[in-house]
PDB file of C-alpha atoms in Angstrom:
ATOM      1  CA  MET S   1       2.469 -21.420   0.418  1.00 43.00           C
ATOM      2  CA  LYS S   2      -0.724 -20.829   2.288  1.00 38.00           C
ATOM      3  CA  ARG S   3      -3.587 -18.622   1.241  1.00 43.00           C
ATOM      4  CA  ILE S   4      -4.637 -16.131   3.897  1.00 41.00           C
ATOM      5  CA  ALA S   5      -8.358 -15.497   4.157  1.00 38.00           C
ATOM      6  CA  ASN S   6      -9.677 -11.975   3.630  1.00 38.00           C
ATOM      7  CA  TYR S   7     -11.296 -10.670   6.789  1.00 35.00           C
ATOM      8  CA  PHE S   8     -13.406  -7.528   6.405  1.00 34.00           C
ATOM      9  CA  MET S   9     -13.522  -4.875   9.120  1.00 38.00           C
ATOM     10  CA  ALA S  10     -16.162  -2.159   9.070  1.00 33.00           C
ATOM     11  CA  ALA S  11     -14.053   0.208  11.158  1.00 36.00           C
ATOM     12  CA  SER S  12     -10.393   0.794  11.812  1.00 37.00           C
ATOM     13  CA  PHE S  13      -8.435  -0.117  14.874  1.00 36.00           C
ATOM     14  CA  ALA S  14      -8.719   2.883  17.180  1.00 35.00           C
ATOM     15  CA  VAL S  15      -4.969   3.004  17.577  1.00 35.00           C
ATOM     16  CA  MET S  16      -2.994   2.029  14.821  1.00 36.00           C
ATOM     17  CA  ILE S  17       2.261   5.534   6.659  1.00 33.00           C
ATOM     18  CA  LEU S  18      10.982  10.230  -3.578  1.00 34.00           C
ATOM     19  CA  ALA S  19      13.020   7.828  -4.799  1.00 35.00           C
ATOM     20  CA  SER S  20      12.503   5.606  -7.803  1.00 41.00           C
ATOM     21  CA  CYS S  21      11.884   1.915  -7.379  1.00 60.00           C
ATOM     22  CA  GLY S  22      14.240   0.104  -9.665  1.00 51.00           C
ATOM     23  CA  LYS S  23      16.183   3.051 -11.055  1.00 42.00           C
ATOM     24  CA  ASP S  24      18.931   0.672 -12.110  1.00 37.00           C
ATOM     25  CA  ASN S  25      17.935  -2.319 -10.011  1.00 39.00           C
ATOM     26  CA  THR S  26      17.625  -5.796 -11.436  1.00 37.00           C
ATOM     27  CA  GLY S  27      15.935  -8.802  -9.949  1.00 40.00           C
ATOM     28  CA  ALA S  28      13.673  -6.627  -7.823  1.00 44.00           C
ATOM     29  CA  ALA S  29      10.856  -9.151  -7.881  1.00 49.00           C
ATOM     30  CA  ASP S  30      11.014 -12.494  -6.130  1.00 53.00           C
ATOM     31  CA  ASP S  31       9.944 -14.390  -9.244  1.00 55.00           C
ATOM     32  CA  GLY S  32       9.197 -13.389 -12.806  1.00 57.00           C
ATOM     33  CA  ASP S  33      10.474 -10.715 -15.143  1.00 66.00           C
ATOM     34  CA  THR S  34      10.120  -7.065 -14.238  1.00 74.00           C
ATOM     35  CA  THR S  35       9.166  -4.313 -16.632  1.00 92.00           C
ATOM     36  CA  LYS S  36       9.115  -0.547 -16.118  1.00 96.00           C
ATOM     37  CA  ILE S  37       6.446   2.113 -16.448  1.00 97.00           C
ATOM     38  CA  ASN S  38       7.777   5.661 -16.293  1.00 96.00           C
ATOM     39  CA  GLY S  39      11.026   4.353 -14.762  1.00 96.00           C
ATOM     40  CA  HIS S  40       9.455   2.222 -12.020  1.00 97.00           C
ATOM     41  CA  GLU S  41       9.386  -1.564 -12.023  1.00 98.00           C
ATOM     42  CA  TYR S  42       6.298  -3.732 -11.869  1.00 98.00           C
ATOM     43  CA  VAL S  43       5.462  -7.423 -11.997  1.00 97.00           C
ATOM     44  CA  ASP S  44       2.481  -8.899 -13.801  1.00 98.00           C
ATOM     45  CA  LEU S  45       0.855 -11.186 -11.228  1.00 98.00           C
ATOM     46  CA  GLY S  46      -1.886 -12.320 -13.589  1.00 98.00           C
ATOM     47  CA  LEU S  47      -4.413  -9.885 -12.099  1.00 99.00           C
ATOM     48  CA  SER S  48      -6.415  -7.002 -13.570  1.00 98.00           C
ATOM     49  CA  VAL S  49      -3.651  -4.460 -12.822  1.00 98.00           C
ATOM     50  CA  LYS S  50       0.122  -4.523 -12.597  1.00 98.00           C
ATOM     51  CA  TRP S  51       1.658  -4.075  -9.131  1.00 99.00           C
ATOM     52  CA  ALA S  52       4.855  -2.135  -8.477  1.00 99.00           C
ATOM     53  CA  THR S  53       7.773  -4.074  -7.013  1.00 98.00           C
ATOM     54  CA  CYS S  54       8.415  -1.545  -4.241  1.00 98.00           C
ATOM     55  CA  ASN S  55       6.756   1.123  -2.160  1.00 99.00           C
ATOM     56  CA  VAL S  56       6.664   4.751  -3.209  1.00 99.00           C
ATOM     57  CA  GLY S  57       9.830   6.311  -1.794  1.00 99.00           C
ATOM     58  CA  ALA S  58      11.771   3.022  -1.765  1.00 99.00           C
ATOM     59  CA  ASP S  59      14.655   1.848  -3.947  1.00 97.00           C
ATOM     60  CA  SER S  60      14.237  -1.878  -3.262  1.00 97.00           C
ATOM     61  CA  PRO S  61      11.345  -4.190  -2.342  1.00 98.00           C
ATOM     62  CA  GLU S  62      12.410  -4.566   1.279  1.00 98.00           C
ATOM     63  CA  GLU S  63      12.766  -0.822   1.945  1.00 99.00           C
ATOM     64  CA  TYR S  64       9.850   0.812   3.745  1.00 99.00           C
ATOM     65  CA  GLY S  65       9.712   3.907   1.554  1.00 99.00           C
ATOM     66  CA  ASP S  66       7.736   7.000   2.507  1.00 99.00           C
ATOM     67  CA  TYR S  67       4.590   7.291   4.609  1.00 99.00           C
ATOM     68  CA  PHE S  68       1.559   9.269   3.501  1.00 99.00           C
ATOM     69  CA  ALA S  69      -1.626  10.442   5.152  1.00 99.00           C
ATOM     70  CA  LEU S  70      -4.528   9.622   2.855  1.00 98.00           C
ATOM     71  CA  GLY S  71      -4.950  12.253   0.166  1.00 98.00           C
ATOM     72  CA  GLU S  72      -1.502  13.779   0.698  1.00 99.00           C
ATOM     73  CA  THR S  73       1.370  13.493  -1.739  1.00 99.00           C
ATOM     74  CA  GLU S  74       4.401  14.172   0.450  1.00 99.00           C
ATOM     75  CA  PRO S  75       5.655  12.655   3.710  1.00 99.00           C
ATOM     76  CA  LYS S  76       5.689  14.942   6.743  1.00 98.00           C
ATOM     77  CA  ASN S  77       7.147  15.203  10.233  1.00 98.00           C
ATOM     78  CA  GLU S  78       3.905  14.639  12.133  1.00 99.00           C
ATOM     79  CA  TYR S  79       0.690  12.785  11.320  1.00 99.00           C
ATOM     80  CA  THR S  80      -2.382  14.020  13.203  1.00 99.00           C
ATOM     81  CA  ALA S  81      -6.091  14.519  12.634  1.00 98.00           C
ATOM     82  CA  GLU S  82      -5.531  18.266  12.940  1.00 98.00           C
ATOM     83  CA  ASN S  83      -3.047  18.517  10.064  1.00 98.00           C
ATOM     84  CA  SER S  84      -4.741  15.996   7.774  1.00 98.00           C
ATOM     85  CA  VAL S  85      -5.980  17.294   4.423  1.00 96.00           C
ATOM     86  CA  THR S  86      -8.839  14.787   4.114  1.00 96.00           C
ATOM     87  CA  TYR S  87      -9.770  13.642   7.629  1.00 96.00           C
ATOM     88  CA  ASN S  88     -13.406  14.273   8.566  1.00 94.00           C
ATOM     89  CA  LYS S  89     -14.113  15.637   5.091  1.00 93.00           C
ATOM     90  CA  LYS S  90     -16.134  14.248   2.205  1.00 90.00           C
ATOM     91  CA  GLN S  91     -13.649  12.578  -0.121  1.00 88.00           C
ATOM     92  CA  PRO S  92     -14.309  10.899  -3.487  1.00 92.00           C
ATOM     93  CA  ASP S  93     -12.175   8.088  -4.846  1.00 96.00           C
ATOM     94  CA  ILE S  94      -8.785   9.680  -5.518  1.00 97.00           C
ATOM     95  CA  SER S  95      -7.132   7.038  -7.710  1.00 98.00           C
ATOM     96  CA  GLY S  96      -5.156   8.776 -10.449  1.00 98.00           C
ATOM     97  CA  ASN S  97      -5.806  12.312  -9.178  1.00 98.00           C
ATOM     98  CA  PRO S  98      -2.340  13.916  -8.869  1.00 98.00           C
ATOM     99  CA  GLU S  99      -3.609  16.409  -6.296  1.00 98.00           C
ATOM    100  CA  TYR S 100      -4.421  13.634  -3.808  1.00 98.00           C
ATOM    101  CA  ASP S 101      -2.915  10.377  -5.105  1.00 99.00           C
ATOM    102  CA  ALA S 102       0.640   9.927  -3.769  1.00 99.00           C
ATOM    103  CA  ALA S 103       1.477   7.296  -6.380  1.00 99.00           C
ATOM    104  CA  ARG S 104       0.442   9.466  -9.341  1.00 99.00           C
ATOM    105  CA  ALA S 105       1.994  12.628  -7.875  1.00 99.00           C
ATOM    106  CA  ASN S 106       5.373  11.013  -7.179  1.00 99.00           C
ATOM    107  CA  TRP S 107       5.731   8.465  -9.970  1.00 99.00           C
ATOM    108  CA  GLY S 108       3.676  10.048 -12.749  1.00 98.00           C
ATOM    109  CA  GLY S 109       2.699   8.162 -15.878  1.00 97.00           C
ATOM    110  CA  THR S 110      -0.190   5.779 -15.297  1.00 98.00           C
ATOM    111  CA  TRP S 111       0.805   4.886 -11.735  1.00 99.00           C
ATOM    112  CA  ARG S 112      -1.907   5.328  -9.112  1.00 99.00           C
ATOM    113  CA  LEU S 113      -3.254   4.077  -5.806  1.00 99.00           C
ATOM    114  CA  PRO S 114      -5.116   0.761  -6.027  1.00 99.00           C
ATOM    115  CA  THR S 115      -8.862   0.753  -5.502  1.00 98.00           C
ATOM    116  CA  GLU S 116     -10.617  -1.372  -2.903  1.00 98.00           C
ATOM    117  CA  SER S 117     -11.663  -3.911  -5.544  1.00 98.00           C
ATOM    118  CA  GLU S 118      -8.100  -4.191  -6.857  1.00 99.00           C
ATOM    119  CA  LEU S 119      -6.779  -4.745  -3.341  1.00 99.00           C
ATOM    120  CA  ARG S 120      -9.400  -7.415  -2.693  1.00 99.00           C
ATOM    121  CA  GLU S 121      -8.362  -9.131  -5.915  1.00 99.00           C
ATOM    122  CA  LEU S 122      -4.759  -9.148  -4.678  1.00 99.00           C
ATOM    123  CA  VAL S 123      -5.755 -10.584  -1.292  1.00 99.00           C
ATOM    124  CA  ASP S 124      -8.278 -13.131  -2.558  1.00 98.00           C
ATOM    125  CA  GLY S 125      -6.485 -14.159  -5.740  1.00 98.00           C
ATOM    126  CA  CYS S 126      -2.925 -14.598  -4.485  1.00 99.00           C
ATOM    127  CA  ASP S 127      -0.983 -16.744  -2.035  1.00 99.00           C
ATOM    128  CA  TRP S 128       0.439 -14.815   0.941  1.00 99.00           C
ATOM    129  CA  GLU S 129       3.532 -16.214   2.650  1.00 99.00           C
ATOM    130  CA  TRP S 130       5.093 -14.485   5.685  1.00 99.00           C
ATOM    131  CA  THR S 131       8.833 -14.399   5.112  1.00 98.00           C
ATOM    132  CA  VAL S 132      12.061 -12.417   5.491  1.00 98.00           C
ATOM    133  CA  ARG S 133      13.701 -10.575   2.609  1.00 98.00           C
ATOM    134  CA  GLY S 134      16.857  -8.519   2.941  1.00 97.00           C
ATOM    135  CA  GLY S 135      16.559  -8.738   6.725  1.00 97.00           C
ATOM    136  CA  ARG S 136      13.007  -7.356   6.707  1.00 98.00           C
ATOM    137  CA  ASN S 137       9.798  -9.153   7.649  1.00 99.00           C
ATOM    138  CA  GLY S 138       6.881  -9.091   5.269  1.00 99.00           C
ATOM    139  CA  TYR S 139       4.756 -11.054   2.831  1.00 99.00           C
ATOM    140  CA  LYS S 140       5.729 -12.688  -0.415  1.00 99.00           C
ATOM    141  CA  VAL S 141       2.607 -12.405  -2.557  1.00 99.00           C
ATOM    142  CA  THR S 142       2.382 -14.891  -5.420  1.00 99.00           C
ATOM    143  CA  GLY S 143      -0.129 -14.372  -8.197  1.00 98.00           C
ATOM    144  CA  PRO S 144      -2.059 -17.012 -10.140  1.00 98.00           C
ATOM    145  CA  ASN S 145       0.601 -16.965 -12.879  1.00 98.00           C
ATOM    146  CA  GLY S 146       3.411 -17.780 -10.407  1.00 98.00           C
ATOM    147  CA  ASN S 147       5.024 -14.340 -10.343  1.00 98.00           C
ATOM    148  CA  SER S 148       5.456 -12.635  -6.975  1.00 98.00           C
ATOM    149  CA  ILE S 149       6.195  -9.378  -5.172  1.00 98.00           C
ATOM    150  CA  PHE S 150       7.204  -8.525  -1.607  1.00 99.00           C
ATOM    151  CA  PHE S 151       5.400  -6.257   0.846  1.00 99.00           C
ATOM    152  CA  PRO S 152       7.568  -5.217   3.820  1.00 99.00           C
ATOM    153  CA  ALA S 153       6.028  -4.959   7.277  1.00 99.00           C
ATOM    154  CA  SER S 154       6.669  -1.226   7.317  1.00 99.00           C
ATOM    155  CA  GLY S 155       4.432  -0.286  10.257  1.00 99.00           C
ATOM    156  CA  TYR S 156       2.708   3.093  10.291  1.00 99.00           C
ATOM    157  CA  MET S 157       3.211   6.685  11.404  1.00 99.00           C
ATOM    158  CA  ASP S 158       1.160   8.097  14.277  1.00 99.00           C
ATOM    159  CA  GLY S 159       2.095  11.606  15.334  1.00 99.00           C
ATOM    160  CA  THR S 160       5.892  11.664  15.110  1.00 99.00           C
ATOM    161  CA  LEU S 161       6.370   7.962  15.859  1.00 99.00           C
ATOM    162  CA  LEU S 162       6.900   5.008  13.548  1.00 99.00           C
ATOM    163  CA  LYS S 163       4.954   2.153  15.148  1.00 99.00           C
ATOM    164  CA  ASP S 164       4.937  -1.630  14.718  1.00 99.00           C
ATOM    165  CA  ALA S 165       7.595  -1.769  11.985  1.00 99.00           C
ATOM    166  CA  GLU S 166       8.658  -5.366  11.303  1.00 98.00           C
ATOM    167  CA  GLU S 167       5.360  -6.504  12.829  1.00 99.00           C
ATOM    168  CA  THR S 168       2.604  -5.008  10.663  1.00 99.00           C
ATOM    169  CA  GLY S 169       2.065  -3.472   7.260  1.00 99.00           C
ATOM    170  CA  TYR S 170      -0.497  -0.776   6.417  1.00 99.00           C
ATOM    171  CA  TYR S 171      -1.087   0.203   2.787  1.00 99.00           C
ATOM    172  CA  TRP S 172      -3.597   2.721   1.435  1.00 99.00           C
ATOM    173  CA  THR S 173      -6.134   2.309  -1.320  1.00 99.00           C
ATOM    174  CA  SER S 174      -7.949   5.193  -2.994  1.00 98.00           C
ATOM    175  CA  SER S 175     -11.446   4.103  -1.954  1.00 97.00           C
ATOM    176  CA  PRO S 176     -13.334   6.050   0.723  1.00 95.00           C
ATOM    177  CA  ASN S 177     -15.747   4.485   3.173  1.00 91.00           C
ATOM    178  CA  GLU S 178     -19.142   4.822   1.508  1.00 82.00           C
ATOM    179  CA  ARG S 179     -21.096   3.896   4.618  1.00 79.00           C
ATOM    180  CA  GLU S 180     -22.822   6.685   6.491  1.00 70.00           C
ATOM    181  CA  THR S 181     -21.059   5.878   9.776  1.00 76.00           C
ATOM    182  CA  TYR S 182     -17.492   7.207   9.774  1.00 80.00           C
ATOM    183  CA  ALA S 183     -17.772   7.921   6.038  1.00 84.00           C
ATOM    184  CA  GLU S 184     -15.712  11.105   6.281  1.00 91.00           C
ATOM    185  CA  MET S 185     -13.014   9.631   8.519  1.00 94.00           C
ATOM    186  CA  TYR S 186     -12.038   6.277   7.029  1.00 96.00           C
ATOM    187  CA  THR S 187     -10.560   4.969   3.799  1.00 97.00           C
ATOM    188  CA  CYS S 188      -9.975   1.386   2.713  1.00 97.00           C
ATOM    189  CA  ARG S 189      -6.550  -0.060   3.442  1.00 98.00           C
ATOM    190  CA  LEU S 190      -4.539  -3.263   3.625  1.00 99.00           C
ATOM    191  CA  LEU S 191      -3.434  -4.428   7.069  1.00 99.00           C
ATOM    192  CA  PHE S 192      -1.277  -7.483   7.652  1.00 99.00           C
ATOM    193  CA  TYR S 193       0.879  -9.228  10.191  1.00 98.00           C
ATOM    194  CA  ASN S 194       2.058 -12.820  10.530  1.00 98.00           C
ATOM    195  CA  ASP S 195      -0.851 -15.173   9.743  1.00 96.00           C
ATOM    196  CA  TYR S 196      -3.320 -12.316   9.181  1.00 98.00           C
ATOM    197  CA  VAL S 197      -4.223 -10.287   6.093  1.00 99.00           C
ATOM    198  CA  ASN S 198      -7.159  -7.874   6.189  1.00 97.00           C
ATOM    199  CA  VAL S 199      -8.953  -5.464   3.881  1.00 98.00           C
ATOM    200  CA  GLY S 200     -10.669  -2.910   6.088  1.00 96.00           C
ATOM    201  CA  TRP S 201     -10.780   0.767   7.036  1.00 96.00           C
ATOM    202  CA  SER S 202      -8.534   3.176   8.920  1.00 97.00           C
ATOM    203  CA  ASP S 203      -8.419   6.841   9.896  1.00 97.00           C
ATOM    204  CA  ARG S 204      -7.069   8.925   7.038  1.00 98.00           C
ATOM    205  CA  TYR S 205      -4.596  10.915   9.103  1.00 98.00           C
ATOM    206  CA  PHE S 206      -2.268   7.989   9.853  1.00 99.00           C
ATOM    207  CA  GLY S 207       0.853   7.672   7.730  1.00 99.00           C
ATOM    208  CA  PHE S 208       0.678   4.442   5.726  1.00 99.00           C
ATOM    209  CA  SER S 209       2.771   2.978   2.931  1.00 99.00           C
ATOM    210  CA  VAL S 210       1.750   3.251  -0.726  1.00 99.00           C
ATOM    211  CA  ARG S 211       2.144   0.463  -3.275  1.00 99.00           C
ATOM    212  CA  ALA S 212       1.263   1.706  -6.741  1.00 99.00           C
ATOM    213  CA  VAL S 213      -0.596  -0.064  -9.529  1.00 99.00           C
ATOM    214  CA  SER S 214      -1.019   0.574 -13.244  1.00 98.00           C
ATOM    215  CA  GLU S 215      -3.054  -0.808 -16.114  1.00 95.00           C
TER     216      GLU S 215
END
């Protein structure tokens, strides 16, 4: 496997998202034993937090799941700046806040959105291998202990359209942009495509995927 470097972006691309994961599923992870928290499977990758095996709204690792605007807890029909709850507004870190955290609101227990530092640990501390699972493109992410999870290239929602599915993946964190420029518009997110993995910032109104973490 090859390790993908972490490239930091200070701003987002200008144009660039409730079922249980592992209700009765087995073998949801690529490697390593799975365990459940509040009915949802995770894999211990040897990092500071445990990562869920699938996206919020998905029943298997390769399913896209639901798409969420940042700070919203339900998917919707259209994703715009005008109908965003948090866009262009001062927003603290929302990790674990059930009013704004889609992972906590939908999965309960100790599940929550990852923070920027936890995402950077995942990117910097793991091997990322572009692959196909269940007919879906994405990354197999292998932790320092040899266990792994799969992130599908689920694309993102812009307006009423799902864009770039099977080509890119966009996943929210809970961490707002603390820089003065664009501070009320952007939140930290994961972006990837083949041979590229990035921790950067995107407009909060887009619909991105959510991959939950827990202590």
